[in-house]
Amino acid sequence: MKDPLYRYFEREVNLAERLVTDIRRDLSDVLLIYQGTKKQTNYHRNLLTDLNRGIIPNSWRRYAFPPNFPVAPFVADLALRARQMEKLGHTGAEGGANALRTVSVWLGGLFKPEAYLTATRQSVAQANSTWSLEELVLAMDVVEGAADSNGAFSVKGLKIQGAQWKDGALHLSSDIMTDIPQANFKWIRPPPGEPRPTSHAGKHLITLPVYLNSTRRELLFTVDLPIKTAPGGDGRAEAVRFYERGVALIASTALT
């Protein structure tokens, strides 16, 4: 299978399978050691030391999470990721690459979310043989429902800090964090030489960062989204207020 998106999900599913298998083996060994039926090795001593201290063992650290993240919520987070990988694995096995294009993905629950964006970009370029990767620009629409059939990729679970989505635009909010109902990502090819748009459907656009989690240590990408402005108001001045508030999108709150 040469489809970039299919290969990406195949790597994700394999990573989840290997990690879960290794963790189960380690925990089984720990049980046998406590029962006195298995001899400890240096590996097991380090493993037991980490678990007793609530630290994630080094051999389990195969995807990004905040520093000093405890082992108990790590296991809970991994269980959620594994469930998503199981569903994606079944989807790919039954429907192939075409089915994976329309499935709604929890972006923050992917092991390599930045690679997912790369795979979708490569997939679109491959489907349009005259398009190069460098020409493609990421567009994001906040919608209700799944991805459309016109080349969009559906993402769920996004949060936004300092603002909320309402009536087709972002509004500043006193809430610390609010939900993005559903996001459709689409790679578009602007006409050569066309300047980057500053408005959409009469609303001013601002560029916002999308971070892996609320620590904001790992930037995944940026997106342009419309903001609410007063009738006759200055969109650029309103955009400054959003930037001053530090408005940003978060892919996962499980790792917080």
Coordinates of N, CA and C in Angstrom, one line a residue:
M1 N 0.9 -1.2 0.0 CA 0.0 0.0 0.0 C 0.9 1.2 0.0
K2 N 0.8 2.1 -1.0 CA 1.6 3.2 -1.2 C 1.0 4.5 -0.7
D3 N -0.2 4.5 -0.3 CA -0.9 5.7 0.2 C -0.2 6.2 1.5
P4 N 0.3 7.5 1.5 CA 1.0 8.0 2.7 C 0.1 7.9 4.0
L5 N -1.2 8.2 3.9 CA -2.0 8.1 5.1 C -2.1 6.7 5.6
Y6 N -2.3 5.8 4.7 CA -2.3 4.4 5.2 C -1.0 3.9 5.9
R7 N 0.1 4.3 5.3 CA 1.4 4.0 5.9 C 1.5 4.6 7.2
Y8 N 1.1 5.9 7.4 CA 1.2 6.6 8.6 C 0.4 5.8 9.7
F9 N -0.9 5.5 9.4 CA -1.7 4.8 10.4 C -1.1 3.4 10.7
E10 N -0.5 2.8 9.8 CA 0.1 1.5 10.0 C 1.2 1.6 11.0
R11 N 2.0 2.6 10.9 CA 3.1 2.9 11.9 C 2.5 3.2 13.2
E12 N 1.5 4.0 13.3 CA 0.9 4.3 14.6 C 0.3 3.1 15.3
V13 N -0.4 2.2 14.5 CA -1.0 1.0 15.1 C 0.1 0.1 15.6
N14 N 1.2 -0.1 14.8 CA 2.3 -0.9 15.2 C 3.0 -0.4 16.4
L15 N 3.1 0.9 16.5 CA 3.8 1.5 17.7 C 2.9 1.2 19.0
A16 N 1.6 1.4 18.8 CA 0.7 1.1 20.0 C 0.8 -0.4 20.4
E17 N 0.8 -1.2 19.4 CA 0.8 -2.7 19.7 C 2.1 -3.1 20.4
R18 N 3.2 -2.6 19.9 CA 4.5 -2.9 20.6 C 4.5 -2.4 22.0
L19 N 4.1 -1.1 22.2 CA 4.2 -0.5 23.5 C 3.3 -1.2 24.5
V20 N 2.0 -1.5 24.1 CA 1.1 -2.2 25.0 C 1.7 -3.6 25.3
T21 N 2.2 -4.3 24.3 CA 2.7 -5.6 24.6 C 3.9 -5.5 25.6
D22 N 4.8 -4.6 25.4 CA 6.0 -4.5 26.3 C 5.5 -4.1 27.7
I23 N 4.6 -3.2 27.9 CA 4.1 -2.8 29.2 C 3.4 -4.0 29.9
R24 N 2.6 -4.8 29.1 CA 2.0 -5.9 29.7 C 3.0 -7.0 30.2
R25 N 4.1 -7.1 29.4 CA 5.1 -8.1 29.8 C 5.8 -7.6 31.0
D26 N 6.1 -6.3 31.1 CA 6.8 -5.8 32.3 C 6.0 -5.9 33.5
L27 N 4.7 -5.6 33.4 CA 3.8 -5.8 34.6 C 3.6 -7.2 35.0
S28 N 3.6 -8.1 34.0 CA 3.5 -9.5 34.3 C 4.8 -10.0 35.1
D29 N 5.9 -9.5 34.6 CA 7.2 -9.8 35.3 C 7.2 -9.3 36.7
V30 N 6.7 -8.1 36.9 CA 6.6 -7.5 38.3 C 5.8 -8.4 39.2
L31 N 4.6 -8.8 38.7 CA 3.8 -9.7 39.5 C 4.5 -11.0 39.8
L32 N 5.2 -11.6 38.9 CA 5.9 -12.8 39.2 C 7.1 -12.6 40.2
I33 N 7.7 -11.5 40.1 CA 8.8 -11.1 41.0 C 8.3 -11.0 42.4
Y34 N 7.1 -10.4 42.6 CA 6.5 -10.2 43.9 C 6.0 -11.6 44.4
Q35 N 5.7 -12.5 43.5 CA 5.2 -13.8 43.9 C 6.4 -14.7 44.2
G36 N 7.6 -14.2 43.9 CA 8.8 -15.0 44.2 C 9.1 -16.1 43.1
T37 N 8.5 -16.0 42.0 CA 8.7 -17.1 40.9 C 9.5 -16.6 39.8
K38 N 10.0 -15.4 39.9 CA 10.9 -14.8 38.8 C 12.0 -14.1 39.5
K39 N 13.2 -14.2 38.9 CA 14.4 -13.5 39.5 C 14.5 -12.1 38.9
Q40 N 14.9 -11.2 39.7 CA 15.1 -9.8 39.2 C 16.3 -9.6 38.4
T41 N 16.3 -8.8 37.4 CA 17.4 -8.3 36.7 C 17.6 -6.8 37.0
N42 N 18.7 -6.3 36.5 CA 18.9 -4.8 36.6 C 17.8 -4.0 36.0
Y43 N 17.3 -4.5 34.9 CA 16.2 -3.9 34.2 C 14.9 -3.9 35.1
H44 N 14.7 -5.0 35.7 CA 13.5 -5.1 36.6 C 13.7 -4.2 37.9
R45 N 14.9 -4.1 38.4 CA 15.1 -3.3 39.5 C 14.9 -1.8 39.2
N46 N 15.3 -1.4 38.0 CA 15.1 0.0 37.6 C 13.6 0.2 37.4
L47 N 12.9 -0.8 36.8 CA 11.5 -0.7 36.5 C 10.7 -0.5 37.8
L48 N 11.0 -1.4 38.8 CA 10.3 -1.3 40.1 C 10.6 0.0 40.8
T49 N 11.8 0.5 40.7 CA 12.1 1.8 41.4 C 11.3 2.9 40.8
D50 N 11.2 2.9 39.5 CA 10.4 4.0 38.8 C 8.9 3.8 39.2
L51 N 8.4 2.6 39.1 CA 7.0 2.4 39.4 C 6.6 2.8 40.9
N52 N 7.5 2.4 41.8 CA 7.3 2.7 43.2 C 7.3 4.2 43.4
R53 N 8.1 5.0 42.6 CA 8.2 6.4 42.7 C 7.1 7.1 41.9
G54 N 6.3 6.4 41.2 CA 5.3 7.0 40.3 C 5.8 7.6 39.0
I55 N 7.0 7.1 38.6 CA 7.7 7.7 37.4 C 7.5 6.7 36.3
I56 N 7.3 7.3 35.1 CA 7.2 6.5 33.9 C 8.6 5.9 33.5
P57 N 8.7 4.6 33.4 CA 9.9 3.9 33.1 C 10.4 4.4 31.7
N58 N 11.8 4.5 31.6 CA 12.4 4.9 30.4 C 11.9 4.1 29.1
S59 N 11.8 2.8 29.3 CA 11.4 1.9 28.2 C 10.0 2.2 27.7
W60 N 9.2 2.9 28.5 CA 7.8 3.2 28.1 C 7.7 4.5 27.4
R61 N 8.7 5.3 27.4 CA 8.7 6.7 26.9 C 8.9 6.7 25.4
R62 N 7.8 6.5 24.7 CA 7.9 6.4 23.2 C 7.1 7.5 22.5
Y63 N 6.5 8.4 23.3 CA 5.8 9.5 22.6 C 5.9 10.7 23.6
A64 N 5.5 11.9 23.1 CA 5.8 13.1 23.8 C 4.7 13.3 24.9
F65 N 5.1 13.7 26.1 CA 4.3 14.1 27.2 C 5.0 15.0 28.1
P66 N 4.3 15.8 29.0 CA 5.0 16.8 29.8 C 6.0 16.2 30.7
P67 N 7.0 17.0 31.1 CA 8.0 16.6 32.1 C 7.3 16.2 33.4
N68 N 7.9 15.3 34.1 CA 7.4 14.9 35.4 C 5.9 14.4 35.4
F69 N 5.5 13.9 34.3 CA 4.1 13.3 34.1 C 4.1 12.0 34.9
P70 N 3.1 11.8 35.8 CA 3.1 10.6 36.6 C 2.7 9.4 35.8
V71 N 3.0 8.2 36.3 CA 2.8 7.0 35.6 C 1.3 6.6 35.5
A72 N 0.5 6.9 36.6 CA -0.9 6.5 36.6 C -1.7 7.1 35.5
P73 N -1.7 8.5 35.3 CA -2.4 9.1 34.2 C -1.8 8.8 32.9
F74 N -0.5 8.4 32.8 CA 0.1 8.0 31.6 C -0.5 6.7 31.1
V75 N -0.8 5.8 32.0 CA -1.4 4.5 31.6 C -2.8 4.7 31.2
A76 N -3.5 5.6 31.9 CA -4.9 6.0 31.5 C -4.9 6.6 30.1
D77 N -4.0 7.5 29.8 CA -3.9 8.1 28.5 C -3.6 7.1 27.4
L78 N -2.6 6.2 27.7 CA -2.3 5.2 26.7 C -3.4 4.3 26.4
A79 N -4.3 4.0 27.4 CA -5.5 3.2 27.1 C -6.4 3.8 26.1
L80 N -6.6 5.2 26.2 CA -7.4 5.9 25.3 C -6.8 5.9 23.9
R81 N -5.5 6.0 23.8 CA -4.8 6.0 22.5 C -4.9 4.6 21.9
A82 N -4.8 3.6 22.7 CA -4.8 2.2 22.2 C -6.2 1.9 21.6
R83 N -7.3 2.4 22.3 CA -8.6 2.2 21.8 C -8.8 2.9 20.4
Q84 N -8.2 4.1 20.3 CA -8.3 4.8 19.0 C -7.5 4.0 17.9
M85 N -6.4 3.5 18.3 CA -5.6 2.7 17.3 C -6.3 1.4 16.9
E86 N -7.0 0.8 17.9 CA -7.7 -0.4 17.5 C -8.8 -0.1 16.5
K87 N -9.5 1.0 16.7 CA -10.6 1.4 15.7 C -10.0 1.7 14.4
L88 N -8.9 2.4 14.4 CA -8.2 2.8 13.1 C -7.7 1.6 12.4
G89 N -7.2 0.6 13.2 CA -6.7 -0.6 12.6 C -7.8 -1.4 11.9
H90 N -9.0 -1.5 12.5 CA -10.1 -2.2 11.9 C -10.6 -1.4 10.7
T91 N -10.6 -0.1 10.8 CA -11.1 0.7 9.6 C -10.2 0.5 8.4
G92 N -8.9 0.6 8.7 CA -7.9 0.4 7.6 C -8.0 -1.0 7.0
A93 N -8.2 -2.0 7.8 CA -8.2 -3.4 7.4 C -9.5 -3.7 6.5
E94 N -10.6 -3.0 6.9 CA -11.9 -3.3 6.2 C -12.1 -2.4 5.0
G95 N -11.7 -1.1 5.1 CA -11.9 -0.2 4.1 C -10.7 0.4 3.3
G96 N -9.5 0.0 3.8 CA -8.3 0.5 3.2 C -8.1 2.0 3.3
A97 N -7.3 2.6 2.4 CA -6.9 4.0 2.5 C -8.1 4.9 2.4
N98 N -9.1 4.6 1.5 CA -10.2 5.4 1.3 C -11.0 5.6 2.6
A99 N -11.2 4.6 3.4 CA -11.9 4.6 4.7 C -11.2 5.5 5.7
L100 N -9.8 5.4 5.7 CA -9.0 6.2 6.6 C -9.1 7.7 6.3
R101 N -9.4 8.0 5.1 CA -9.5 9.4 4.7 C -10.7 10.1 5.4
T102 N -11.7 9.4 5.6 CA -13.0 10.0 6.1 C -13.2 9.7 7.6
V103 N -12.3 9.0 8.3 CA -12.5 8.7 9.7 C -12.2 10.0 10.5
S104 N -12.9 10.2 11.6 CA -12.6 11.3 12.4 C -11.5 10.9 13.5
V105 N -10.5 11.7 13.5 CA -9.3 11.3 14.3 C -9.1 12.3 15.5
W106 N -8.8 11.7 16.7 CA -8.5 12.4 17.9 C -7.0 12.8 17.7
L107 N -6.7 14.0 17.3 CA -5.4 14.5 16.9 C -4.4 14.3 18.1
G108 N -4.8 14.8 19.3 CA -4.0 14.7 20.4 C -3.7 13.3 20.9
G109 N -4.5 12.3 20.4 CA -4.3 10.9 20.8 C -3.4 10.1 19.8
L110 N -2.9 10.8 18.8 CA -1.9 10.2 17.9 C -0.5 10.2 18.6
F111 N 0.3 9.2 18.3 CA 1.6 9.2 18.9 C 2.5 10.3 18.2
K112 N 2.3 10.5 16.9 CA 3.1 11.5 16.1 C 2.1 12.3 15.3
P113 N 1.4 13.3 16.0 CA 0.4 14.1 15.4 C 0.9 14.9 14.2
E114 N 2.2 15.4 14.4 CA 2.7 16.3 13.3 C 3.0 15.4 12.1
A115 N 3.3 14.1 12.2 CA 3.4 13.3 11.1 C 2.1 13.0 10.4
Y116 N 1.0 13.1 11.1 CA -0.3 12.9 10.5 C -0.6 14.0 9.5
L117 N -0.3 15.3 9.9 CA -0.5 16.4 9.0 C 0.4 16.2 7.8
T118 N 1.6 15.8 7.9 CA 2.5 15.5 6.8 C 1.9 14.5 5.9
A119 N 1.4 13.4 6.5 CA 0.8 12.3 5.7 C -0.4 12.8 4.9
T120 N -1.3 13.6 5.5 CA -2.4 14.1 4.8 C -2.0 15.0 3.6
R121 N -1.0 15.8 3.9 CA -0.4 16.7 2.8 C 0.1 15.9 1.6
Q122 N 0.9 14.9 2.0 CA 1.5 14.0 0.9 C 0.4 13.3 0.2
S123 N -0.7 12.9 0.9 CA -1.8 12.1 0.2 C -2.5 13.0 -0.8
V124 N -2.7 14.3 -0.4 CA -3.4 15.2 -1.3 C -2.5 15.5 -2.5
A125 N -1.2 15.7 -2.3 CA -0.3 16.0 -3.4 C -0.2 14.7 -4.3
Q126 N -0.2 13.5 -3.8 CA -0.2 12.3 -4.6 C -1.4 12.1 -5.4
A127 N -2.6 12.5 -4.8 CA -3.9 12.4 -5.6 C -4.0 13.4 -6.7
N128 N -3.2 14.5 -6.6 CA -3.2 15.5 -7.6 C -1.8 15.6 -8.1
S129 N -1.5 14.8 -9.1 CA -0.1 14.6 -9.5 C 0.6 15.9 -10.0
T130 N -0.1 16.9 -10.3 CA 0.6 18.2 -10.8 C 0.8 19.1 -9.6
W131 N 0.4 18.8 -8.4 CA 0.6 19.6 -7.2 C 1.9 19.2 -6.5
S132 N 2.6 20.2 -6.1 CA 3.8 19.9 -5.2 C 3.5 20.2 -3.8
L133 N 4.2 19.6 -2.9 CA 4.0 19.8 -1.4 C 4.1 21.3 -1.0
E134 N 5.1 21.9 -1.7 CA 5.4 23.3 -1.3 C 4.3 24.3 -1.6
E135 N 3.4 23.9 -2.6 CA 2.3 24.7 -3.0 C 1.1 24.7 -2.1
L136 N 1.0 23.6 -1.3 CA -0.2 23.4 -0.5 C -0.2 24.1 0.8
V137 N -1.3 24.7 1.1 CA -1.5 25.5 2.3 C -2.7 24.9 3.1
L138 N -2.5 24.8 4.5 CA -3.5 24.1 5.3 C -4.6 25.1 5.7
A139 N -5.8 24.7 5.5 CA -7.0 25.5 5.8 C -7.8 24.7 6.8
M140 N -8.4 25.3 7.8 CA -9.2 24.7 8.8 C -10.6 25.3 8.9
D141 N -11.6 24.4 8.9 CA -13.0 24.9 9.1 C -13.5 24.2 10.4
V142 N -14.2 25.0 11.2 CA -14.9 24.4 12.4 C -16.3 24.1 12.0
V143 N -16.7 22.9 12.1 CA -18.0 22.5 11.6 C -18.6 21.4 12.5
E144 N -19.9 21.1 12.3 CA -20.6 20.0 12.9 C -20.6 18.8 11.9
G145 N -20.3 17.6 12.4 CA -20.3 16.5 11.5 C -18.9 16.0 11.1
A146 N -18.9 15.0 10.2 CA -17.7 14.4 9.8 C -17.1 15.2 8.6
A147 N -15.9 14.8 8.2 CA -15.3 15.4 7.0 C -16.1 15.2 5.8
D148 N -16.1 16.3 4.9 CA -16.8 16.1 3.6 C -16.0 15.2 2.7
S149 N -16.6 15.0 1.5 CA -16.0 14.1 0.6 C -15.1 14.8 -0.4
N150 N -14.8 16.1 -0.1 CA -14.0 16.9 -1.1 C -12.6 17.1 -0.6
G151 N -12.0 16.1 0.0 CA -10.6 16.2 0.3 C -10.3 16.7 1.7
A152 N -11.3 16.8 2.6 CA -11.1 17.2 4.0 C -10.8 16.1 4.9
F153 N -10.1 16.4 6.0 CA -9.7 15.4 7.0 C -10.3 15.8 8.3
S154 N -11.1 14.9 8.9 CA -11.8 15.3 10.1 C -11.0 15.1 11.4
V155 N -11.0 16.1 12.3 CA -10.2 16.0 13.5 C -11.2 16.4 14.7
K156 N -11.1 15.6 15.8 CA -11.9 15.9 16.9 C -11.0 16.1 18.2
G157 N -11.6 16.6 19.3 CA -10.9 16.7 20.5 C -10.1 17.9 20.7
L158 N -10.1 18.9 19.8 CA -9.4 20.1 19.9 C -10.0 21.0 21.0
K159 N -9.2 21.7 21.7 CA -9.7 22.7 22.7 C -9.1 24.1 22.3
I160 N -9.7 25.1 22.8 CA -9.1 26.4 22.6 C -9.0 27.2 23.9
Q161 N -7.9 27.8 24.2 CA -7.7 28.5 25.4 C -7.9 30.0 25.2
G162 N -8.8 30.6 26.1 CA -9.0 32.0 26.0 C -10.0 32.5 25.1
A163 N -10.7 31.6 24.4 CA -11.7 32.0 23.4 C -12.7 30.8 23.2
Q164 N -13.8 31.1 22.5 CA -14.8 30.1 22.2 C -15.3 30.3 20.8
W165 N -15.7 29.2 20.2 CA -16.2 29.2 18.8 C -17.7 29.4 18.9
K166 N -18.2 30.4 18.2 CA -19.7 30.7 18.2 C -20.0 31.5 16.9
D167 N -21.1 31.0 16.3 CA -21.6 31.7 15.1 C -20.6 31.9 14.0
G168 N -19.8 30.8 13.8 CA -18.8 30.9 12.7 C -17.6 31.7 12.9
A169 N -17.3 32.0 14.2 CA -16.1 32.8 14.5 C -15.6 32.6 15.9
L170 N -14.4 33.0 16.2 CA -13.9 33.0 17.5 C -14.3 34.2 18.3
H171 N -14.7 34.0 19.5 CA -15.0 35.1 20.4 C -14.1 35.0 21.7
L172 N -13.6 36.1 22.2 CA -12.8 36.1 23.4 C -13.7 35.6 24.5
S173 N -13.2 34.8 25.4 CA -14.0 34.2 26.5 C -13.2 34.3 27.8
S174 N -14.0 34.4 28.9 CA -13.4 34.3 30.2 C -13.1 32.9 30.7
D175 N -13.7 31.9 29.9 CA -13.4 30.5 30.2 C -11.9 30.2 29.9
I176 N -11.3 29.4 30.8 CA -10.0 29.0 30.6 C -9.8 28.2 29.3
M177 N -10.8 27.3 29.0 CA -10.7 26.4 27.9 C -12.1 26.0 27.4
T178 N -12.3 26.0 26.1 CA -13.6 25.5 25.5 C -13.3 24.5 24.4
D179 N -14.4 23.9 24.0 CA -14.3 22.8 23.0 C -14.4 23.4 21.6
I180 N -13.7 22.8 20.7 CA -13.9 23.0 19.2 C -14.8 21.8 18.8
P181 N -16.0 22.1 18.3 CA -16.9 20.9 18.0 C -16.3 19.9 17.1
Q182 N -15.9 20.3 16.0 CA -15.3 19.4 15.0 C -14.5 20.3 14.0
A183 N -13.3 19.8 13.6 CA -12.5 20.5 12.7 C -12.2 19.7 11.5
N184 N -12.4 20.4 10.3 CA -12.0 19.8 9.1 C -10.8 20.4 8.5
F185 N -9.7 19.7 8.3 CA -8.5 20.2 7.7 C -8.5 19.9 6.2
K186 N -8.0 20.9 5.5 CA -8.0 20.7 4.0 C -6.8 21.4 3.5
W187 N -6.1 20.7 2.6 CA -4.9 21.2 1.9 C -5.4 21.8 0.6
I188 N -5.1 23.1 0.4 CA -5.6 23.8 -0.8 C -4.3 24.4 -1.5
R189 N -4.6 24.6 -2.8 CA -3.5 25.1 -3.7 C -3.9 26.5 -4.1
P190 N -3.4 27.6 -3.5 CA -3.8 28.9 -3.9 C -3.2 29.2 -5.3
P191 N -3.8 30.1 -6.0 CA -3.2 30.5 -7.3 C -1.8 31.1 -7.1
P192 N -0.9 30.9 -8.0 CA 0.5 31.4 -7.9 C 0.5 32.9 -7.7
G193 N 1.2 33.4 -6.7 CA 1.4 34.8 -6.5 C 0.3 35.5 -5.7
E194 N -0.8 34.7 -5.4 CA -1.9 35.3 -4.6 C -1.5 35.5 -3.2
P195 N -1.7 36.8 -2.6 CA -1.3 37.0 -1.3 C -2.2 36.2 -0.3
R196 N -1.6 36.0 0.9 CA -2.3 35.3 1.9 C -3.6 36.0 2.3
P197 N -4.8 35.4 2.4 CA -6.0 36.1 2.7 C -6.0 36.6 4.1
T198 N -6.6 37.8 4.3 CA -6.7 38.3 5.7 C -8.2 38.3 6.2
S199 N -9.1 37.8 5.4 CA -10.5 37.7 5.8 C -11.2 36.6 5.1
H200 N -12.3 36.1 5.7 CA -13.0 35.0 5.1 C -14.5 35.2 5.5
A201 N -15.3 35.2 4.5 CA -16.8 35.5 4.6 C -17.0 36.7 5.4
G202 N -16.2 37.8 5.2 CA -16.4 39.1 5.8 C -15.9 39.1 7.2
K203 N -15.2 38.1 7.7 CA -14.6 38.1 9.0 C -13.0 38.1 8.9
H204 N -12.4 38.9 9.8 CA -11.0 39.0 9.9 C -10.3 37.7 10.3
L205 N -9.3 37.3 9.6 CA -8.6 36.0 10.0 C -7.3 36.3 10.8
I206 N -7.1 35.5 11.8 CA -5.9 35.5 12.6 C -5.2 34.2 12.6
T207 N -3.9 34.2 12.7 CA -3.1 33.0 12.7 C -2.9 32.5 14.2
L208 N -3.3 31.3 14.5 CA -3.2 30.8 15.9 C -2.3 29.6 15.9
P209 N -1.6 29.4 17.0 CA -0.8 28.2 17.1 C -1.6 27.0 17.6
V210 N -1.3 25.8 17.2 CA -1.9 24.6 17.7 C -0.8 23.8 18.4
Y211 N -1.0 23.7 19.8 CA 0.1 23.0 20.6 C -0.4 21.6 20.9
L212 N 0.6 20.7 21.2 CA 0.3 19.3 21.5 C -0.5 19.3 22.8
N213 N -0.1 20.0 23.8 CA -0.9 20.0 25.1 C -0.8 21.4 25.7
S214 N -1.4 21.6 26.9 CA -1.5 22.9 27.5 C -0.2 23.4 28.1
T215 N 0.9 22.6 28.1 CA 2.2 23.1 28.5 C 2.7 24.0 27.5
R216 N 2.2 23.9 26.3 CA 2.7 24.7 25.1 C 4.2 24.6 24.8
R217 N 4.7 23.4 25.1 CA 6.1 23.2 24.8 C 6.3 22.7 23.4
E218 N 5.3 22.1 22.8 CA 5.5 21.5 21.5 C 4.5 22.1 20.5
L219 N 4.9 22.9 19.6 CA 4.1 23.5 18.6 C 3.9 22.5 17.4
L220 N 2.7 22.2 17.1 CA 2.4 21.3 16.0 C 2.3 22.0 14.6
F221 N 1.5 23.1 14.6 CA 1.3 23.8 13.4 C 0.5 25.1 13.7
T222 N 0.2 25.9 12.7 CA -0.6 27.1 12.9 C -1.8 27.0 11.9
V223 N -2.9 27.7 12.3 CA -4.0 27.7 11.4 C -4.6 29.2 11.4
D224 N -5.3 29.5 10.3 CA -6.0 30.8 10.2 C -7.4 30.6 10.5
L225 N -8.0 31.4 11.5 CA -9.4 31.3 11.8 C -10.0 32.6 11.9
P226 N -11.3 32.7 11.6 CA -12.0 34.0 11.7 C -12.3 34.4 13.1
I227 N -12.3 35.7 13.4 CA -12.6 36.2 14.7 C -13.8 37.2 14.6
K228 N -14.5 37.3 15.8 CA -15.6 38.2 15.9 C -15.2 39.6 16.1
T229 N -15.7 40.5 15.2 CA -15.4 41.9 15.4 C -16.8 42.7 15.4
A230 N -16.8 43.8 16.0 CA -18.0 44.7 16.0 C -18.3 45.2 14.6
P231 N -19.5 45.5 14.3 CA -19.8 46.1 13.0 C -19.0 47.3 12.8
G232 N -18.3 47.4 11.7 CA -17.5 48.5 11.3 C -16.2 48.6 12.1
G233 N -15.9 47.6 13.0 CA -14.7 47.5 13.8 C -13.5 47.2 13.0
D234 N -12.4 47.4 13.7 CA -11.1 47.2 13.0 C -10.6 45.8 13.4
G235 N -10.6 44.9 12.4 CA -10.2 43.5 12.6 C -8.8 43.4 13.1
R236 N -7.9 44.2 12.6 CA -6.5 44.1 13.1 C -6.4 44.5 14.5
A237 N -7.1 45.5 15.0 CA -7.1 45.9 16.4 C -7.7 44.7 17.3
E238 N -8.7 44.1 16.8 CA -9.3 43.0 17.5 C -8.4 41.8 17.6
A239 N -7.7 41.6 16.5 CA -6.7 40.5 16.5 C -5.6 40.7 17.5
V240 N -5.2 41.9 17.8 CA -4.2 42.2 18.8 C -4.7 41.7 20.2
R241 N -6.0 41.9 20.4 CA -6.6 41.5 21.7 C -6.5 40.0 21.9
F242 N -6.7 39.2 20.8 CA -6.6 37.8 20.8 C -5.1 37.4 21.1
Y243 N -4.2 38.1 20.5 CA -2.8 37.7 20.7 C -2.3 38.1 22.1
E244 N -2.8 39.2 22.6 CA -2.5 39.6 24.0 C -3.0 38.6 25.0
R245 N -4.2 38.0 24.7 CA -4.8 37.0 25.6 C -4.1 35.7 25.5
G246 N -3.2 35.5 24.5 CA -2.5 34.2 24.3 C -3.4 33.1 23.8
V247 N -4.4 33.5 23.0 CA -5.3 32.4 22.5 C -4.6 31.4 21.7
A248 N -4.9 30.1 21.9 CA -4.2 29.1 21.2 C -5.1 27.8 21.2
L249 N -4.9 26.9 20.3 CA -5.6 25.6 20.2 C -4.7 24.6 20.9
I250 N -5.3 23.6 21.5 CA -4.7 22.5 22.2 C -5.2 21.2 21.7
A251 N -4.2 20.3 21.3 CA -4.6 19.0 20.7 C -5.1 18.0 21.7
S252 N -4.5 18.1 22.9 CA -4.8 17.1 24.0 C -4.8 17.7 25.4
T253 N -5.8 17.4 26.2 CA -5.8 17.9 27.6 C -5.6 16.7 28.5
A254 N -5.4 15.5 27.9 CA -5.2 14.3 28.7 C -3.8 14.3 29.4
L255 N -2.9 14.9 28.6 CA -1.5 15.0 29.1 C -1.3 16.4 29.7
T256 N -1.9 16.6 30.8 CA -1.8 18.0 31.5 C -1.4 17.8 32.9

